[in-house]
Amino acid sequence: MTSITRARTRGIETLALDSPHHRNALSAALVGELADALADCGKHDGVRAVVLTHTGNTFSAGADLRDPPDPDALVALLRQLVELPKPVVARVTGHVRAGGLGLLAACDIAAASHTATFAFTEVRIGVAPAVISLPLLPRTDPRALARYYLTGERFDAAEAARIGLLTAADDDVDAVLEPVLDGLRRSAPEALAETKRLLTARVLETFDRDAAQLTALSARLFSSPRAREGMTAFLERRDPAWVL
């Protein structure tokens, strides 16, 4: 059963995370399928840009705790989004948690409706937003990240736009994206690729410098006794032992 659905309209390839019964959690299978779809888009002359969206009321709940992706595979997927020679536009109408926020940060443009909510929930299950920091830290307000990384608080689309996680937030996300997609269709493919390369250079420097360290940190934390307690508590819908 596929976790990604695809459609193309006038050069815009839409990739939808399509595992709503799992809240589009980033399983090993979903990460692999998305990577394959992006690779196909990257080499296809008929694709001018990619829209990354979702089915159901959740864009992505983050890592699938029952079938988590290998940290190296998640790093590779985030880098693939950043390096893809086509612009990638995130379209969000639902909730985004943890690793899903890394996908948003790796996209070139991101828009959400006011029904969307966001949270870095890693600390609440005993881990840290390690790998997803690779695209997040260069693109997002550091004071805001300090608050939301450390507390796991939920915030809305207007706040996500204010801190740089989103390009725009509005009641009608498709109305926001209409001129964006029109502009991409009017732009020369080679010029888009070179302009994207200019814009992502600093993000890729972060990958080159920090990816190995953050991957090791993620693997260490996810295998810790504290994380096992946090994940078990989450799956059992109870507070973990450290909650005061």
C-alpha positions as MATLAB code, in Angstrom:
seq = 'MTSITRARTRGIETLALDSPHHRNALSAALVGELADALADCGKHDGVRAVVLTHTGNTFSAGADLRDPPDPDALVALLRQLVELPKPVVARVTGHVRAGGLGLLAACDIAAASHTATFAFTEVRIGVAPAVISLPLLPRTDPRALARYYLTGERFDAAEAARIGLLTAADDDVDAVLEPVLDGLRRSAPEALAETKRLLTARVLETFDRDAAQLTALSARLFSSPRAREGMTAFLERRDPAWVL';
ca = [
       0.000    0.000    0.000;
       1.496    3.310   -1.088;
       1.975    6.163    1.370;
       2.427    8.855   -1.298;
      -0.067    9.913   -3.961;
       0.914   11.959   -7.005;
      -0.809   14.282   -9.455;
       0.450   16.811  -12.013;
      -1.245   19.950  -13.300;
       0.517   22.316  -15.716;
       4.001   21.350  -14.542;
       3.244   21.349  -10.809;
       3.691   17.877   -9.307;
       1.703   17.396   -6.112;
       3.014   14.795   -3.690;
       0.575   14.056   -0.876;
       1.509   12.209    2.285;
      -1.315    9.676    2.221;
      -1.266    7.619    5.393;
      -3.961    9.435    7.395;
      -4.718    6.419    9.597;
      -1.147    6.827   10.938;
      -1.399   10.647   10.942;
       1.167   10.625    8.127;
       3.877    9.651   10.605;
       7.352    9.390    9.134;
       7.767    5.639    8.928;
      10.690    3.994    7.182;
       8.348    3.147    4.297;
       6.915    6.655    3.918;
      10.371    8.259    4.014;
      11.583    5.856    1.339;
       8.571    6.406   -0.905;
       8.813   10.188   -0.610;
      12.519   10.072   -1.432;
      11.807    7.993   -4.549;
       9.031   10.355   -5.685;
      11.247   13.416   -5.206;
      14.065   11.786   -7.146;
      11.693   11.134  -10.028;
      10.453   14.739   -9.957;
      14.003   16.057   -9.914;
      14.953   14.395  -13.180;
      11.640   14.955  -15.008;
      11.609   17.858  -17.484;
       7.830   18.086  -17.239;
       7.983   19.055  -13.561;
       8.537   22.761  -12.909;
       7.939   22.608   -9.144;
       6.721   20.247   -6.418;
       3.897   20.819   -3.944;
       4.217   18.735   -0.784;
       0.866   18.308    0.970;
      -1.190   15.706    2.845;
      -4.477   13.875    3.193;
      -6.371   13.889    6.491;
      -6.173   16.465    9.248;
      -2.465   15.978    9.988;
       0.392   16.974    7.683;
       2.739   14.760    9.682;
       2.859   13.645   13.304;
       6.638   13.218   13.159;
       8.596    9.994   13.417;
       6.547    6.799   13.501;
       7.361    5.425   16.951;
       6.461    1.880   15.869;
       8.488    1.973   12.637;
      10.901    4.922   12.848;
      13.084    5.796    9.891;
      16.827    5.410   10.181;
      18.280    8.819   11.164;
      20.573    8.707    8.126;
      17.536    8.186    5.864;
      15.760   11.173    7.387;
      18.846   13.356    6.950;
      19.059   12.229    3.332;
      15.389   13.071    2.738;
      15.716   16.553    4.243;
      18.840   17.205    2.185;
      17.079   15.923   -0.921;
      14.301   18.491   -0.429;
      16.862   21.258   -0.023;
      18.989   20.157   -2.983;
      16.197   19.248   -5.408;
      16.690   21.394   -8.542;
      12.957   22.184   -8.520;
      11.324   24.498   -5.977;
       9.384   22.620   -3.304;
       6.273   24.259   -1.854;
       4.612   22.945    1.309;
       0.818   23.181    1.498;
      -0.528   22.541    5.004;
      -4.118   22.414    6.231;
      -3.621   20.271    9.328;
      -1.420   19.590   12.314;
       2.374   19.329   12.165;
       4.471   17.797   14.900;
       8.139   17.040   15.523;
       9.787   15.582   12.412;
       7.035   16.984   10.203;
       8.372   20.437   11.009;
      11.685   19.394    9.508;
       9.925   18.690    6.217;
       8.404   22.188    6.270;
      11.741   23.834    6.984;
      13.409   21.932    4.148;
      10.873   23.261    1.627;
      11.588   26.505   -0.227;
       8.148   28.001    0.369;
       5.601   26.918    2.971;
       2.003   28.048    3.430;
      -0.652   26.900    5.862;
      -4.267   27.564    6.672;
      -5.305   28.838   10.086;
      -6.556   25.352   10.943;
      -2.933   24.164   11.172;
      -1.117   23.792   14.481;
       2.546   23.135   15.195;
       4.650   21.708   18.043;
       8.158   20.395   18.643;
       7.061   17.527   20.884;
      10.401   15.713   21.090;
      11.299   16.846   24.619;
       8.002   15.478   25.899;
       8.974   11.945   24.908;
      12.573   12.238   26.108;
      14.448   13.072   22.897;
      15.530   16.242   21.070;
      14.760   17.802   17.657;
      18.235   16.861   16.459;
      18.165   15.912   12.765;
      15.376   18.348   11.868;
      17.518   21.191   13.212;
      19.610   20.965   10.051;
      17.086   22.970    7.966;
      15.355   24.626   10.929;
      18.213   26.462   12.628;
      19.354   28.428    9.541;
      15.796   29.482    8.606;
      13.868   30.095   11.821;
      13.988   32.733   14.547;
      16.416   31.462   17.241;
      14.569   32.961   20.224;
      11.312   31.383   19.113;
      12.991   28.024   18.516;
      14.471   28.149   22.024;
      10.985   28.501   23.487;
       9.212   25.926   21.360;
      12.073   23.382   21.333;
      12.381   23.497   25.122;
       8.704   23.501   26.085;
       6.972   21.474   23.378;
       4.183   24.081   23.363;
       1.671   24.159   20.546;
       1.539   27.279   18.367;
      -0.650   28.436   15.506;
      -0.060   29.269   11.845;
       0.244   33.014   12.415;
       3.047   32.399   14.916;
       4.680   29.893   12.561;
       4.761   32.583    9.877;
       6.102   35.196   12.308;
       9.069   33.036   13.292;
       9.961   32.039    9.730;
       8.718   28.466    9.733;
       6.049   29.431    7.191;
       6.115   31.834    4.285;
       2.442   32.704    4.774;
      -0.674   31.760    6.719;
      -4.255   32.473    5.694;
      -7.765   31.066    5.907;
      -7.500   29.895    2.289;
      -4.100   28.325    1.682;
      -4.846   27.697   -1.995;
      -5.588   31.382   -2.562;
      -2.206   32.193   -1.006;
      -0.422   29.681   -3.202;
      -2.146   30.584   -6.477;
       0.201   33.507   -7.327;
       3.185   31.504   -6.066;
       2.498   28.612   -8.426;
       1.729   31.023  -11.266;
       5.113   32.668  -10.713;
       6.900   29.328  -10.762;
       5.181   28.341  -14.007;
       6.364   31.607  -15.572;
       9.987   31.114  -14.506;
      12.722   29.449  -16.569;
      13.631   26.010  -15.169;
      17.399   26.628  -15.248;
      16.960   30.002  -13.578;
      14.838   28.439  -10.843;
      17.496   25.800  -10.175;
      20.313   28.346   -9.949;
      18.280   30.735   -7.812;
      17.358   27.916   -5.443;
      21.046   27.031   -5.190;
      21.788   30.598   -4.061;
      19.053   30.474   -1.449;
      19.970   27.100    0.032;
      23.758   27.486    0.239;
      23.737   28.370    3.960;
      21.361   25.528    4.778;
      23.597   23.020    2.995;
      26.616   24.330    4.906;
      24.778   23.319    8.078;
      24.196   19.821    6.677;
      27.870   19.491    5.735;
      29.050   20.650    9.145;
      26.538   19.121   11.554;
      24.735   16.154    9.961;
      26.995   13.420   11.355;
      26.917   14.843   14.877;
      23.147   15.339   14.942;
      22.472   11.909   13.458;
      24.561   10.323   16.196;
      22.738   12.389   18.829;
      19.351   11.309   17.482;
      20.320    7.634   17.479;
      21.692    7.867   21.027;
      18.631    9.611   22.433;
      16.096    7.355   20.729;
      17.798    4.267   22.166;
      17.940    5.646   25.735;
      15.847    4.357   28.679;
      14.333    7.839   29.043;
      13.079    7.762   25.455;
      11.673    4.262   25.890;
       9.654    5.530   28.842;
       8.527    8.589   26.912;
       7.448    6.617   23.871;
       5.699    3.984   25.959;
       3.841    6.685   27.861;
       2.823    8.345   24.611;
       1.491    5.112   23.150;
      -0.311    4.306   26.412;
      -1.759    7.841   26.564;
      -0.336    8.622   29.982;
       2.203   11.056   31.430;
       5.810    9.829   31.456;
       7.430    9.245   34.847;
       9.302   12.563   34.886;
       6.248   14.826   34.732;
       5.945   16.887   37.930;
];
